[in-house]
PDB file of C-alpha atoms in Angstrom:
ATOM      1  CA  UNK A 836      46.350 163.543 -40.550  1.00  0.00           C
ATOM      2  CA  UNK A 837      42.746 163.506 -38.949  1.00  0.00           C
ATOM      3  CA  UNK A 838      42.696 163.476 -35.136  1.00  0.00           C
ATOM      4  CA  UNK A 839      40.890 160.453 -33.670  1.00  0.00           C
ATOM      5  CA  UNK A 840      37.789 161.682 -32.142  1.00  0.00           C
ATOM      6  CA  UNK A 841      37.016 162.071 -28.397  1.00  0.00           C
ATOM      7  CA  UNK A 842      34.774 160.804 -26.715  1.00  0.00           C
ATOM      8  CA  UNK A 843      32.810 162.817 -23.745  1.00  0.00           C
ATOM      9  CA  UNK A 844      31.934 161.080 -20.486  1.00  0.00           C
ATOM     10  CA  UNK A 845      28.308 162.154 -18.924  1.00  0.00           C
ATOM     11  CA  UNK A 846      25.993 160.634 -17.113  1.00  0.00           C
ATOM     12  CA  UNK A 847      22.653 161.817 -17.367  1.00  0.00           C
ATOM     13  CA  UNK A 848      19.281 160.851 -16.436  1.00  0.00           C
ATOM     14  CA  UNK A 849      15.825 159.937 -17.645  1.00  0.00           C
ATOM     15  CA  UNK A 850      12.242 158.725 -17.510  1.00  0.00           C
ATOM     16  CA  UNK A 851      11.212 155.775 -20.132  1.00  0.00           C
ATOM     17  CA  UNK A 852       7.700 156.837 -20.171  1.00  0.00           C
ATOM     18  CA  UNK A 853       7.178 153.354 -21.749  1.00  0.00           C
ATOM     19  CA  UNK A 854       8.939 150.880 -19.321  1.00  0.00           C
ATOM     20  CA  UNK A 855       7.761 153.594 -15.950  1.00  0.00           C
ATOM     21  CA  UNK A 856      11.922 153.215 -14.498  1.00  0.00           C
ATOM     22  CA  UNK A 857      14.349 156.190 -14.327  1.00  0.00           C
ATOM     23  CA  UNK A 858      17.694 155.046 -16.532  1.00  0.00           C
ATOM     24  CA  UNK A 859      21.058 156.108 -16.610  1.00  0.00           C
ATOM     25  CA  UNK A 860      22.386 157.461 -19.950  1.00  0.00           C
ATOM     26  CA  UNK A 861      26.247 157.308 -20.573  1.00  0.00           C
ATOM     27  CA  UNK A 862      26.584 156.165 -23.855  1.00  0.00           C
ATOM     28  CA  UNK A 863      25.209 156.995 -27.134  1.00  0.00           C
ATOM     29  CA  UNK A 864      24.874 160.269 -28.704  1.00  0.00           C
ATOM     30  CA  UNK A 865      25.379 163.167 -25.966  1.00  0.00           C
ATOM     31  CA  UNK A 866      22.629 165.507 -27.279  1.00  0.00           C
ATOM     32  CA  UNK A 867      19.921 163.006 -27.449  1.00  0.00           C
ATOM     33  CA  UNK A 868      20.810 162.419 -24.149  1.00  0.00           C
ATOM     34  CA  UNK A 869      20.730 166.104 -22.777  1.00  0.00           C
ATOM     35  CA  UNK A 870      17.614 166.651 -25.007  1.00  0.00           C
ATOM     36  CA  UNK A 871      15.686 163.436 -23.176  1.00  0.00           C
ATOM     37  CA  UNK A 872      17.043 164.671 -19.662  1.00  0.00           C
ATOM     38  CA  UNK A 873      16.029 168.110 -19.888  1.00  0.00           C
ATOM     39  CA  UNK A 874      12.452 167.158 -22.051  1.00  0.00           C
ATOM     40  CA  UNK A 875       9.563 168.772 -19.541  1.00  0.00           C
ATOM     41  CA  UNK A 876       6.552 167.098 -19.643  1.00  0.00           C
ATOM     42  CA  UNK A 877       4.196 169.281 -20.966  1.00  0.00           C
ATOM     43  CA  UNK A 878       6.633 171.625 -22.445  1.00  0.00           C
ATOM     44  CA  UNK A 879       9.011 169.539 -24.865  1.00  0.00           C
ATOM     45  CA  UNK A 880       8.198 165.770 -26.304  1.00  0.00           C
ATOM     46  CA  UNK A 881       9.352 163.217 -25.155  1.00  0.00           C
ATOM     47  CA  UNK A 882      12.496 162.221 -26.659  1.00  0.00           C
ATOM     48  CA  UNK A 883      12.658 158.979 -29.335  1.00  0.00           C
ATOM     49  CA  UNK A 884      15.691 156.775 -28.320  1.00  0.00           C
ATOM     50  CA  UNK A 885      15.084 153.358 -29.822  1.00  0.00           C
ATOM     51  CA  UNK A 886      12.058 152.223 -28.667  1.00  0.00           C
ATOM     52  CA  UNK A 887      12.271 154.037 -25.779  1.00  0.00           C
ATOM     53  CA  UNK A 888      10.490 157.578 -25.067  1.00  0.00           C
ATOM     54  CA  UNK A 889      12.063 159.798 -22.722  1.00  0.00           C
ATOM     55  CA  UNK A 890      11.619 162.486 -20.147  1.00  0.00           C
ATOM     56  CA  UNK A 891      13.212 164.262 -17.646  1.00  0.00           C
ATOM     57  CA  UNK A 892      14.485 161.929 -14.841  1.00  0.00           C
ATOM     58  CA  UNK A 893      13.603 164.924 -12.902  1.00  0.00           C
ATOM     59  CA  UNK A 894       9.992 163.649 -13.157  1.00  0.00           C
ATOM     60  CA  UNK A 895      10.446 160.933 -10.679  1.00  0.00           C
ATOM     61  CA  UNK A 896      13.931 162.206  -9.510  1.00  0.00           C
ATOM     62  CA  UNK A 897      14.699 165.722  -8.979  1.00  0.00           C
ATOM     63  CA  UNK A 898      18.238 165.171  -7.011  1.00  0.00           C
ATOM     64  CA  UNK A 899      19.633 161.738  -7.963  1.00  0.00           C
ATOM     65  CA  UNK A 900      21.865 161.400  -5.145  1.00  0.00           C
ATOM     66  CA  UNK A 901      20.535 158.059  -4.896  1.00  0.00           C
ATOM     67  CA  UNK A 902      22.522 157.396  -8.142  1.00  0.00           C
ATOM     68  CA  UNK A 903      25.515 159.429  -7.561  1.00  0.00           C
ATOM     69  CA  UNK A 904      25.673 156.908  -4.227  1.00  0.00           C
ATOM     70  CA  UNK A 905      24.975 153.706  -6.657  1.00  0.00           C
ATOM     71  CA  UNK A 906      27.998 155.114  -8.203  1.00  0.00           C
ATOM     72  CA  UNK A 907      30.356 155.265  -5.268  1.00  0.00           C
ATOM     73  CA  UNK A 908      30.646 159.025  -4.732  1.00  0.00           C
ATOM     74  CA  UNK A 909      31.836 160.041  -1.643  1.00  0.00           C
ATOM     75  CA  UNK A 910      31.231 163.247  -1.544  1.00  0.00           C
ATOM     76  CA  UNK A 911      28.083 164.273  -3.735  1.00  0.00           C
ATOM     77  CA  UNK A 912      27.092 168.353  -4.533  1.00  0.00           C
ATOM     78  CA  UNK A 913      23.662 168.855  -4.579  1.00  0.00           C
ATOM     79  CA  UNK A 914      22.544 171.957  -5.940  1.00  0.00           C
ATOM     80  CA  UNK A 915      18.780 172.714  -4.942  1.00  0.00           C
ATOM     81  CA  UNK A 916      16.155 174.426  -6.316  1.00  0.00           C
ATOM     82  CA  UNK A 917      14.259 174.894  -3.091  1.00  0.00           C
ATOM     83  CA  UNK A 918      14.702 174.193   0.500  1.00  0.00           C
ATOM     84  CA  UNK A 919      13.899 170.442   1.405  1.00  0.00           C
ATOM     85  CA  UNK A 920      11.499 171.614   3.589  1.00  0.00           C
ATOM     86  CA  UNK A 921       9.857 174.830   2.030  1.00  0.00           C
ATOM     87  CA  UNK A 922       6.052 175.124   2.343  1.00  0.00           C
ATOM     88  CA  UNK A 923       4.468 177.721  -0.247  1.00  0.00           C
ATOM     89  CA  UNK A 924       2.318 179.326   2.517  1.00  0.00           C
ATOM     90  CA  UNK A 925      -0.039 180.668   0.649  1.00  0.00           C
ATOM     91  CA  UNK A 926      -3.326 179.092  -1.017  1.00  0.00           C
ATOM     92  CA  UNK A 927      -3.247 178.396  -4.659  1.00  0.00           C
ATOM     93  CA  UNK A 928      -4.871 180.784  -6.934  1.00  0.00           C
ATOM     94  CA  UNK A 929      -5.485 178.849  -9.734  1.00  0.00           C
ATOM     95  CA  UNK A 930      -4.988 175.648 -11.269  1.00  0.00           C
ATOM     96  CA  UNK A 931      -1.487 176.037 -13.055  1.00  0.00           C
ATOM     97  CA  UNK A 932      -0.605 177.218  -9.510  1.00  0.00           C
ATOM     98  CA  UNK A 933      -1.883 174.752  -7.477  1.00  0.00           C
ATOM     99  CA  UNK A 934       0.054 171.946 -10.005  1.00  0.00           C
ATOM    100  CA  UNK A 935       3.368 174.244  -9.471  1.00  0.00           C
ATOM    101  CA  UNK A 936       2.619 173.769  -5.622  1.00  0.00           C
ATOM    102  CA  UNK A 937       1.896 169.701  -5.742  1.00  0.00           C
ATOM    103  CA  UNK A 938       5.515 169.719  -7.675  1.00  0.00           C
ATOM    104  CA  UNK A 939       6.973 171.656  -4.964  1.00  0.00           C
ATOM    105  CA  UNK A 940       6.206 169.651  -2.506  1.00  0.00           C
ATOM    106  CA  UNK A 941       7.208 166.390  -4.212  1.00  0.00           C
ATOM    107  CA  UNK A 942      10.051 167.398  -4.667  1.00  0.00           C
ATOM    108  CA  UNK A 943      10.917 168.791  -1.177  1.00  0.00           C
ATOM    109  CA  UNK A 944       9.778 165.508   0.300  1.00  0.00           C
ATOM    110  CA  UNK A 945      11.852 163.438  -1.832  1.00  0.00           C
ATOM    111  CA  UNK A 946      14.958 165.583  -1.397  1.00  0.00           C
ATOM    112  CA  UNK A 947      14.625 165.521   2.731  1.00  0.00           C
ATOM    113  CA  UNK A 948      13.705 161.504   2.218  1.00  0.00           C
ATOM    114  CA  UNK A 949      17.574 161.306   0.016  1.00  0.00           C
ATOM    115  CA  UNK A 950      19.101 163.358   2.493  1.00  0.00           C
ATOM    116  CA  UNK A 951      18.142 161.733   5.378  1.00  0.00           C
ATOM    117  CA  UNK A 952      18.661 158.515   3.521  1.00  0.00           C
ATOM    118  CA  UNK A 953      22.095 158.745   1.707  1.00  0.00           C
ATOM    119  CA  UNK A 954      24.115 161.398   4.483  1.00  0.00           C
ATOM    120  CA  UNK A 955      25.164 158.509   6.456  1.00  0.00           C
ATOM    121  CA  UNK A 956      26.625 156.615   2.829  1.00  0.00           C
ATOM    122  CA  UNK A 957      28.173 159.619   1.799  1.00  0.00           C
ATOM    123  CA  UNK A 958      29.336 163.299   2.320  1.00  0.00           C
ATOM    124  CA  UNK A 959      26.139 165.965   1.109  1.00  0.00           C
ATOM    125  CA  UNK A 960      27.553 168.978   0.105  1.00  0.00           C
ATOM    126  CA  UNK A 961      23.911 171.056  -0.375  1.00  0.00           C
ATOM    127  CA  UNK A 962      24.158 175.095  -0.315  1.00  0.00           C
ATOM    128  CA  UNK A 963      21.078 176.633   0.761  1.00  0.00           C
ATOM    129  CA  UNK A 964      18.664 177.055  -2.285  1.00  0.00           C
ATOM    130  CA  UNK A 965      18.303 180.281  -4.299  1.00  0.00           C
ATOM    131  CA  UNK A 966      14.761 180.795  -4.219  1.00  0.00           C
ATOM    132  CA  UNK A 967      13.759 181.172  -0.436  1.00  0.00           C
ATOM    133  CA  UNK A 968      10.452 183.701  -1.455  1.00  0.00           C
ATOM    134  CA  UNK A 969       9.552 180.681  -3.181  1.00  0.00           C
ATOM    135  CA  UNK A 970       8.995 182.137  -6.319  1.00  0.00           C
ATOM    136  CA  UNK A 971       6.673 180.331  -9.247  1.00  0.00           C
ATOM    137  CA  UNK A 972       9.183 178.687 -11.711  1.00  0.00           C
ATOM    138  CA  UNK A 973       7.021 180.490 -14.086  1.00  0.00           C
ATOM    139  CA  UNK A 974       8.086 184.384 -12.602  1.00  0.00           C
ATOM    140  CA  UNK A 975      10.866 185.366 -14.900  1.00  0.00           C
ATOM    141  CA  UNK A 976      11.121 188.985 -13.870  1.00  0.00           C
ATOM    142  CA  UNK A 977      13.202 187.967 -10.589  1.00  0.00           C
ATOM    143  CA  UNK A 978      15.883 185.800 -12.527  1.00  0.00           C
ATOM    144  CA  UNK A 979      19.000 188.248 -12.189  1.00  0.00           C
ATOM    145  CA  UNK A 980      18.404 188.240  -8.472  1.00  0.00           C
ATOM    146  CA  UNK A 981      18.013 184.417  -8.343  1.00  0.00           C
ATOM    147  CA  UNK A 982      20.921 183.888 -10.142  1.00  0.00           C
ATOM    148  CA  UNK A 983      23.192 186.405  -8.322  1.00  0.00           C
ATOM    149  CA  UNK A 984      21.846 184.919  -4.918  1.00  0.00           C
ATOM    150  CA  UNK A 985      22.704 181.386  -6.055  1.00  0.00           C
ATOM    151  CA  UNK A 986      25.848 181.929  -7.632  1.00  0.00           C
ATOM    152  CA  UNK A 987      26.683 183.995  -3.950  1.00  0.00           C
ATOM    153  CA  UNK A 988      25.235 181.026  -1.497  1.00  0.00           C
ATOM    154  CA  UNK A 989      27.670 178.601  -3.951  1.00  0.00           C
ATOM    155  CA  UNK A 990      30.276 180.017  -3.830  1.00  0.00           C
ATOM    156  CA  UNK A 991      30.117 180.024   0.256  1.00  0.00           C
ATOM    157  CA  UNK A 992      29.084 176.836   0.163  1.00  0.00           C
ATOM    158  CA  UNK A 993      31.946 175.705  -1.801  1.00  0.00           C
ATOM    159  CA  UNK A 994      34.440 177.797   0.101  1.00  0.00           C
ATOM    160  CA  UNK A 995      33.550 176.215   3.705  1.00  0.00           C
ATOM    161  CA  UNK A 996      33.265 172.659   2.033  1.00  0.00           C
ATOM    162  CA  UNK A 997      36.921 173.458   0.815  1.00  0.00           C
ATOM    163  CA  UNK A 998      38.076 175.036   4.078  1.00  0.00           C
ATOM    164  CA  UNK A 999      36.454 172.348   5.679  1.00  0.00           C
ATOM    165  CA  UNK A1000      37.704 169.199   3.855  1.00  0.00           C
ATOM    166  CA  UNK A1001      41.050 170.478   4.331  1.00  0.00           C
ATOM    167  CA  UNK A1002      40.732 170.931   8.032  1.00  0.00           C
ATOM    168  CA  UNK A1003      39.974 167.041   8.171  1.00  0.00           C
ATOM    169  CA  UNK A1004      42.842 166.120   6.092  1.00  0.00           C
ATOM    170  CA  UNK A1005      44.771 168.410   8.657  1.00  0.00           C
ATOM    171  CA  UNK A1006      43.697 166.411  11.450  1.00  0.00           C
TER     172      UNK A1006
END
């Protein structure tokens, strides 16, 4: 007797590079889905779903909490790669570098814009970010140290979300 196949739930998101609109993926295959999420301009093609061509919704949308709201989350964990507000400080030194910058800023503006935005819709649960030397996303050498700082400010995070959450149920 075969077992009846399950089926995963995700929700991921993309670019359509064709249409210009971020779109929600939830159905369908669940690696063509994780493969157009995660393809980097520049780095990966864009990924062939129909007659669509997809990229990372990451593009346009770095932290959907817009769409985790649209979704009627209450209480939404956003897991940053940089400070909303973190300025290189320092002049580029090349053109790779000054691109690296531009997307650092985007995507520290948007994130303060969603925060400011969506905190009053729903509860922000947002650990301070890993990288505060602001490190190139290109520097490898410093990975064990980002990822034992991040997995260190999470787990905090986590803990005093916890702590606190109960606190209010207390009260």
């Amino acid at each position: 007797m075969t077992s009846p196949m399950r089926r995963s739930r995700f929700i991921l998101f993309a670019f359509d590079l064709l249409e210009g609109r971020e779109l929600r993926l939830s159905g369908g295959p669940a690696v063509d889905a994780v493969a157009a999420s995660a393809s980097i301009p520049g780095l990966f093609p864009p990924v062939a779903m129909g007659e669509r061509r997809l990229i990372d919704g990451g593009v346009v949308n770095n932290t959907p909490i817009s769409h985790a709201v649209e979704l009627s989350a209450e209480r939404i964990y956003v897991l940053p790669t940089q400070a909303p507000h973190d300025r290189p400080g320092r002049v580029p030194t090349g053109v790779l570098d000054a691109a690296i910058q531009g997307v650092h800023l985007l995507v520290g503006c948007r994130l303060a814009a969603d925060v400011a935005r969506y905190s009053a819709e729903a509860e922000l649960i947002m650990p301070p970010a890993p990288n505060a030397g602001c490190l190139q996303p290109t520097s490898f050498e410093h990975s064990h140290r980002l990822i034992t700082d991040a997995r260190a400010e999470a787990r905090t995070a986590l803990q005093r979300s916890t702590r606190d959450a109960h606190l209010r149920l207390v009260s």
